[in-house]
């Protein structure tokens, strides 16, 4: 009986020890799992924050780069000037000038050359060359010449213009018995960019115009020559006066004093002549007074 009771006590004690061990292991596992979960959550949050910071940094960098690009573009636009167009009508070229940032410390430098356009109508032009037999006419264009399309027309009074077969930029026209009028239209991508007219005179008219020109040119040359000579003379006189200012000043002072003396002498002479003229008139007055006293 004692042995059986001791065995039962030993079994019960083992059961209690096993229950305590199992409870302790459960408590330990339950205490470790929340910590691991928290650490995992902290790591995920750190990664998300790093990704968000990276995205924000990239976005800020992109925005700053775009703003800097816009500022640079605006600065470049403000620092660029455009030169004068080489033509007053039709198509020409002009210079694009940079006013800041030029190499070598220059204040201005040419960046590039670009095309510019003026009014389409160029009015009446002059032949590029002519003689007594023919005249060479040229359309308005710039290089390259084959870029444009040219339409030549023969103009007639009160009639529709006649389109010629020539489609090049230069047209050679023989002189006829009567003057002829031509027109050339310059087109770029079927858009008219220039139109110019020409008059081709007859041989007799050309000779008449040439004979009348020398007279006009001679008169113009004579007038210009006289004007230049007068300007040069005036310049030399001014230079002489500046160099010899003291002598000129003394000369004008002496001349002014002489003029004053002459004016004073003339005034004295005038006074003397006035007194002489008045003396005979005074004598009758005295005689009248003497007679009146004698009578008394």
Tab-separated table of C-alpha atoms in Angstrom:
chain	number	residue	atom	x	y	z
A	1	UNK	CA	0.000	0.000	0.000
A	2	UNK	CA	2.854	2.378	0.883
A	3	UNK	CA	4.580	1.603	-2.376
A	4	UNK	CA	1.499	2.264	-4.429
A	5	UNK	CA	0.886	5.542	-2.581
A	6	UNK	CA	4.464	6.635	-3.211
A	7	UNK	CA	4.099	5.809	-6.895
A	8	UNK	CA	0.925	7.813	-7.167
A	9	UNK	CA	2.622	10.772	-5.503
A	10	UNK	CA	5.561	10.522	-7.926
A	11	UNK	CA	3.255	10.388	-10.940
A	12	UNK	CA	1.281	13.377	-9.700
A	13	UNK	CA	4.469	15.309	-9.095
A	14	UNK	CA	5.677	14.560	-12.638
A	15	UNK	CA	2.362	15.700	-14.064
A	16	UNK	CA	2.568	18.993	-12.176
A	17	UNK	CA	6.154	19.537	-13.350
A	18	UNK	CA	5.147	18.850	-16.955
A	19	UNK	CA	2.236	21.292	-16.732
A	20	UNK	CA	4.517	24.007	-15.337
A	21	UNK	CA	7.081	23.446	-18.124
A	22	UNK	CA	4.409	23.633	-20.812
A	23	UNK	CA	2.944	26.805	-19.335
A	24	UNK	CA	6.406	28.403	-19.195
A	25	UNK	CA	7.125	27.538	-22.845
A	26	UNK	CA	3.770	28.979	-23.949
A	27	UNK	CA	4.439	32.184	-22.060
A	28	UNK	CA	7.909	32.479	-23.623
A	29	UNK	CA	6.632	31.912	-27.148
A	30	UNK	CA	3.788	34.341	-26.648
A	31	UNK	CA	6.240	36.963	-25.354
A	32	UNK	CA	8.637	36.576	-28.300
A	33	UNK	CA	6.069	36.653	-31.174
A	34	UNK	CA	4.774	40.239	-30.578
A	35	UNK	CA	8.364	41.520	-30.495
A	36	UNK	CA	9.193	39.871	-33.820
A	37	UNK	CA	5.991	41.217	-35.332
A	38	UNK	CA	6.806	44.698	-34.108
A	39	UNK	CA	10.295	44.494	-35.528
A	40	UNK	CA	8.873	43.399	-38.896
A	41	UNK	CA	6.403	46.240	-38.850
A	42	UNK	CA	9.172	48.736	-37.988
A	43	UNK	CA	11.310	47.473	-40.879
A	44	UNK	CA	8.401	47.773	-43.342
A	45	UNK	CA	7.663	51.298	-42.143
A	46	UNK	CA	11.344	52.281	-42.524
A	47	UNK	CA	11.422	50.913	-46.065
A	48	UNK	CA	8.217	52.739	-46.984
A	49	UNK	CA	9.549	55.993	-45.524
A	50	UNK	CA	12.833	55.575	-47.453
A	51	UNK	CA	10.915	54.964	-50.678
A	52	UNK	CA	8.704	57.979	-50.019
A	53	UNK	CA	11.744	60.160	-49.287
A	54	UNK	CA	13.408	58.921	-52.504
A	55	UNK	CA	10.289	59.761	-54.526
A	56	UNK	CA	10.028	63.207	-52.908
A	57	UNK	CA	13.718	63.878	-53.562
A	58	UNK	CA	13.418	62.803	-57.210
A	59	UNK	CA	10.266	64.923	-57.639
A	60	UNK	CA	11.953	67.974	-56.080
A	61	UNK	CA	15.025	67.473	-58.244
A	62	UNK	CA	12.891	67.201	-61.387
A	63	UNK	CA	10.904	70.326	-60.488
A	64	UNK	CA	14.080	72.275	-59.745
A	65	UNK	CA	15.652	71.110	-63.021
A	66	UNK	CA	12.539	72.165	-64.948
A	67	UNK	CA	12.498	75.549	-63.217
A	68	UNK	CA	16.195	76.074	-63.941
A	69	UNK	CA	15.600	75.126	-67.592
A	70	UNK	CA	12.771	77.633	-67.849
A	71	UNK	CA	14.917	80.337	-66.242
A	72	UNK	CA	17.779	79.585	-68.619
A	73	UNK	CA	15.454	79.676	-71.615
A	74	UNK	CA	14.038	83.006	-70.495
A	75	UNK	CA	17.538	84.378	-69.945
A	76	UNK	CA	18.657	83.272	-73.404
A	77	UNK	CA	15.616	84.888	-75.002
A	78	UNK	CA	16.361	88.169	-73.243
A	79	UNK	CA	20.051	88.073	-74.182
A	80	UNK	CA	19.500	87.601	-77.931
A	81	UNK	CA	19.121	90.444	-80.424
A	82	UNK	CA	18.258	90.350	-84.110
A	83	UNK	CA	20.110	92.342	-86.728
A	84	UNK	CA	18.619	94.222	-89.640
A	85	UNK	CA	17.179	92.228	-92.501
A	86	UNK	CA	19.258	92.427	-95.676
A	87	UNK	CA	16.176	93.321	-97.747
A	88	UNK	CA	13.234	95.676	-97.354
A	89	UNK	CA	10.897	93.349	-99.231
A	90	UNK	CA	10.736	89.697	-100.159
A	91	UNK	CA	13.072	87.184	-98.521
A	92	UNK	CA	16.487	87.904	-97.022
A	93	UNK	CA	18.735	87.000	-94.099
A	94	UNK	CA	19.599	88.553	-90.752
A	95	UNK	CA	22.087	87.958	-87.941
A	96	UNK	CA	21.183	86.591	-84.509
A	97	UNK	CA	23.430	88.385	-81.995
A	98	UNK	CA	24.217	87.224	-78.445
A	99	UNK	CA	24.704	90.098	-75.999
A	100	UNK	CA	25.964	88.108	-73.007
A	101	UNK	CA	28.238	85.122	-72.564
A	102	UNK	CA	30.319	85.711	-75.691
A	103	UNK	CA	33.770	84.095	-75.851
A	104	UNK	CA	36.795	86.267	-75.176
A	105	UNK	CA	34.831	88.792	-73.122
A	106	UNK	CA	33.229	90.365	-76.205
A	107	UNK	CA	30.105	92.409	-75.619
A	108	UNK	CA	28.330	91.009	-78.690
A	109	UNK	CA	28.863	88.034	-80.963
A	110	UNK	CA	26.985	86.524	-83.888
A	111	UNK	CA	25.353	83.215	-82.985
A	112	UNK	CA	23.825	82.296	-86.328
A	113	UNK	CA	22.251	83.652	-89.484
A	114	UNK	CA	18.571	83.061	-90.163
A	115	UNK	CA	16.008	83.888	-92.818
A	116	UNK	CA	13.846	87.005	-92.614
A	117	UNK	CA	10.990	88.272	-94.770
A	118	UNK	CA	9.547	91.638	-95.635
A	119	UNK	CA	6.537	92.776	-97.660
A	120	UNK	CA	5.790	90.655	-100.729
A	121	UNK	CA	5.481	93.518	-103.219
A	122	UNK	CA	8.943	94.774	-104.224
A	123	UNK	CA	7.675	97.255	-106.824
A	124	UNK	CA	9.758	97.961	-109.927
A	125	UNK	CA	13.279	96.605	-110.123
A	126	UNK	CA	16.287	97.198	-112.364
A	127	UNK	CA	18.015	94.687	-114.634
A	128	UNK	CA	21.160	93.094	-113.253
A	129	UNK	CA	22.860	93.788	-116.595
A	130	UNK	CA	21.820	95.226	-119.953
A	131	UNK	CA	23.164	96.293	-123.328
A	132	UNK	CA	21.713	97.654	-126.543
A	133	UNK	CA	20.474	94.204	-127.621
A	134	UNK	CA	19.089	92.570	-124.447
A	135	UNK	CA	18.570	92.812	-120.692
A	136	UNK	CA	19.039	90.259	-117.883
A	137	UNK	CA	16.351	90.224	-115.219
A	138	UNK	CA	16.542	88.467	-111.846
A	139	UNK	CA	13.844	87.343	-109.415
A	140	UNK	CA	14.034	87.942	-105.688
A	141	UNK	CA	15.711	84.939	-104.023
A	142	UNK	CA	18.427	83.795	-101.644
A	143	UNK	CA	20.745	80.803	-101.697
A	144	UNK	CA	20.020	78.015	-102.527
A	145	UNK	CA	18.393	79.172	-105.716
A	146	UNK	CA	16.624	75.884	-106.491
A	147	UNK	CA	14.698	76.064	-103.247
A	148	UNK	CA	12.152	78.474	-104.721
A	149	UNK	CA	9.746	78.288	-107.613
A	150	UNK	CA	9.726	81.163	-110.109
A	151	UNK	CA	6.867	82.270	-112.355
A	152	UNK	CA	7.657	84.828	-115.084
A	153	UNK	CA	4.825	86.849	-116.607
A	154	UNK	CA	4.614	89.214	-119.552
A	155	UNK	CA	2.360	92.112	-118.592
A	156	UNK	CA	0.076	93.678	-121.171
A	157	UNK	CA	-2.201	96.680	-120.800
A	158	UNK	CA	-5.875	95.788	-120.225
A	159	UNK	CA	-5.112	92.088	-120.745
A	160	UNK	CA	-4.357	89.047	-118.692
A	161	UNK	CA	-0.612	88.493	-118.095
A	162	UNK	CA	1.046	85.830	-120.227
A	163	UNK	CA	2.904	83.178	-118.217
A	164	UNK	CA	6.287	82.354	-119.746
A	165	UNK	CA	7.865	78.921	-119.926
A	166	UNK	CA	11.048	80.032	-118.172
A	167	UNK	CA	11.065	78.858	-114.527
A	168	UNK	CA	14.570	79.941	-113.535
A	169	UNK	CA	15.580	82.896	-111.392
A	170	UNK	CA	17.217	84.791	-114.321
A	171	UNK	CA	15.516	85.766	-117.565
A	172	UNK	CA	17.273	87.278	-120.579
A	173	UNK	CA	14.981	89.401	-122.734
A	174	UNK	CA	15.823	90.776	-126.221
A	175	UNK	CA	14.806	94.348	-126.894
A	176	UNK	CA	11.773	94.880	-129.100
A	177	UNK	CA	10.376	97.803	-131.055
A	178	UNK	CA	8.277	98.806	-128.056
A	179	UNK	CA	8.957	98.588	-124.302
A	180	UNK	CA	7.932	95.427	-122.467
A	181	UNK	CA	6.909	94.871	-118.848
A	182	UNK	CA	7.688	91.671	-116.959
A	183	UNK	CA	6.833	90.342	-113.518
A	184	UNK	CA	8.452	87.553	-111.517
A	185	UNK	CA	6.753	85.831	-108.570
A	186	UNK	CA	8.922	83.897	-106.116
A	187	UNK	CA	7.141	81.055	-104.317
A	188	UNK	CA	8.259	78.936	-101.360
A	189	UNK	CA	6.109	75.832	-100.749
A	190	UNK	CA	3.397	77.385	-102.945
A	191	UNK	CA	3.470	80.540	-100.808
A	192	UNK	CA	4.371	83.799	-102.529
A	193	UNK	CA	7.276	85.482	-100.772
A	194	UNK	CA	8.210	88.158	-103.336
A	195	UNK	CA	6.987	89.824	-106.509
A	196	UNK	CA	9.004	92.253	-108.634
A	197	UNK	CA	8.334	94.019	-111.958
A	198	UNK	CA	10.718	95.160	-114.696
A	199	UNK	CA	10.522	97.411	-117.739
A	200	UNK	CA	12.680	96.560	-120.749
A	201	UNK	CA	13.056	99.675	-122.902
A	202	UNK	CA	13.737	99.789	-126.606
A	203	UNK	CA	17.235	100.470	-127.928
A	204	UNK	CA	16.441	104.089	-128.819
A	205	UNK	CA	14.874	104.727	-125.406
A	206	UNK	CA	17.897	103.205	-123.690
A	207	UNK	CA	20.257	105.440	-125.653
A	208	UNK	CA	18.138	108.477	-124.802
A	209	UNK	CA	18.168	107.599	-121.102
A	210	UNK	CA	21.913	107.044	-121.155
A	211	UNK	CA	22.561	110.350	-122.916
A	212	UNK	CA	20.430	112.252	-120.397
A	213	UNK	CA	22.107	110.698	-117.401
A	214	UNK	CA	25.609	112.213	-117.799
A	215	UNK	CA	24.273	115.796	-117.568
A	216	UNK	CA	22.467	115.001	-114.384
A	217	UNK	CA	25.432	113.114	-113.028
A	218	UNK	CA	27.788	115.994	-113.940
A	219	UNK	CA	25.603	118.544	-112.143
A	220	UNK	CA	25.355	116.290	-109.124
A	221	UNK	CA	29.100	115.733	-109.063
A	222	UNK	CA	29.751	119.498	-109.398
A	223	UNK	CA	27.390	120.350	-106.534
A	224	UNK	CA	28.882	117.673	-104.319
A	225	UNK	CA	32.417	118.853	-105.125
A	226	UNK	CA	31.612	122.481	-104.295
A	227	UNK	CA	29.950	121.394	-101.056
A	228	UNK	CA	32.972	119.335	-100.048
A	229	UNK	CA	35.358	122.217	-100.823
A	230	UNK	CA	33.283	124.655	-98.757
A	231	UNK	CA	33.155	122.230	-95.829
A	232	UNK	CA	36.933	121.729	-95.951
A	233	UNK	CA	37.514	125.512	-96.090
A	234	UNK	CA	35.253	126.102	-93.083
A	235	UNK	CA	37.041	123.357	-91.141
A	236	UNK	CA	40.454	124.880	-91.897
A	237	UNK	CA	39.232	128.349	-90.863
A	238	UNK	CA	37.928	127.001	-87.563
A	239	UNK	CA	41.211	125.180	-86.931
A	240	UNK	CA	43.189	128.378	-87.675
A	241	UNK	CA	41.000	130.397	-85.308
A	242	UNK	CA	41.414	127.848	-82.530
A	243	UNK	CA	45.197	127.672	-82.941
A	244	UNK	CA	45.683	131.484	-83.191
A	245	UNK	CA	42.941	132.489	-80.808
A	246	UNK	CA	45.075	135.095	-79.007
A	247	UNK	CA	46.015	136.875	-82.245
A	248	UNK	CA	42.441	136.737	-83.482
A	249	UNK	CA	41.188	138.103	-80.174
A	250	UNK	CA	43.664	141.021	-80.238
A	251	UNK	CA	42.823	141.741	-83.876
A	252	UNK	CA	39.108	141.854	-83.184
A	253	UNK	CA	39.787	143.975	-80.051
A	254	UNK	CA	41.812	146.500	-82.060
A	255	UNK	CA	39.167	146.553	-84.742
A	256	UNK	CA	36.458	147.096	-82.152
A	257	UNK	CA	38.390	149.984	-80.560
A	258	UNK	CA	38.973	151.578	-83.981
A	259	UNK	CA	35.278	151.273	-84.673
A	260	UNK	CA	34.461	152.947	-81.358
A	261	UNK	CA	36.911	155.803	-82.064
A	262	UNK	CA	35.438	156.311	-85.487
A	263	UNK	CA	31.954	156.340	-84.049
A	264	UNK	CA	32.979	158.886	-81.399
A	265	UNK	CA	34.642	161.118	-84.018
A	266	UNK	CA	31.614	160.940	-86.240
A	267	UNK	CA	29.380	161.856	-83.297
A	268	UNK	CA	31.640	164.852	-82.471
A	269	UNK	CA	31.579	165.993	-86.070
A	270	UNK	CA	27.833	165.720	-86.036
A	271	UNK	CA	27.646	167.869	-82.913
A	272	UNK	CA	29.976	170.503	-84.408
A	273	UNK	CA	28.014	170.672	-87.595
A	274	UNK	CA	24.827	171.004	-85.578
A	275	UNK	CA	26.220	173.906	-83.544
A	276	UNK	CA	27.444	175.663	-86.700
A	277	UNK	CA	24.057	175.302	-88.300
A	278	UNK	CA	22.280	176.696	-85.262
A	279	UNK	CA	24.536	179.870	-84.783
A	280	UNK	CA	23.149	181.962	-87.683
A	281	UNK	CA	19.681	181.373	-86.443
A	282	UNK	CA	20.604	182.751	-83.060
A	283	UNK	CA	21.941	186.108	-84.415
A	284	UNK	CA	18.582	187.500	-85.552
A	285	UNK	CA	17.224	186.899	-82.133
A	286	UNK	CA	19.925	189.037	-80.527
A	287	UNK	CA	19.413	191.815	-83.075
A	288	UNK	CA	15.731	191.878	-82.348
A	289	UNK	CA	16.457	192.195	-78.656
A	290	UNK	CA	18.897	195.078	-79.283
A	291	UNK	CA	16.377	196.929	-81.465
A	292	UNK	CA	13.667	196.532	-78.888
A	293	UNK	CA	15.948	197.954	-76.217
A	294	UNK	CA	16.916	200.954	-78.504
A	295	UNK	CA	13.332	201.696	-79.178
A	296	UNK	CA	12.626	201.818	-75.511
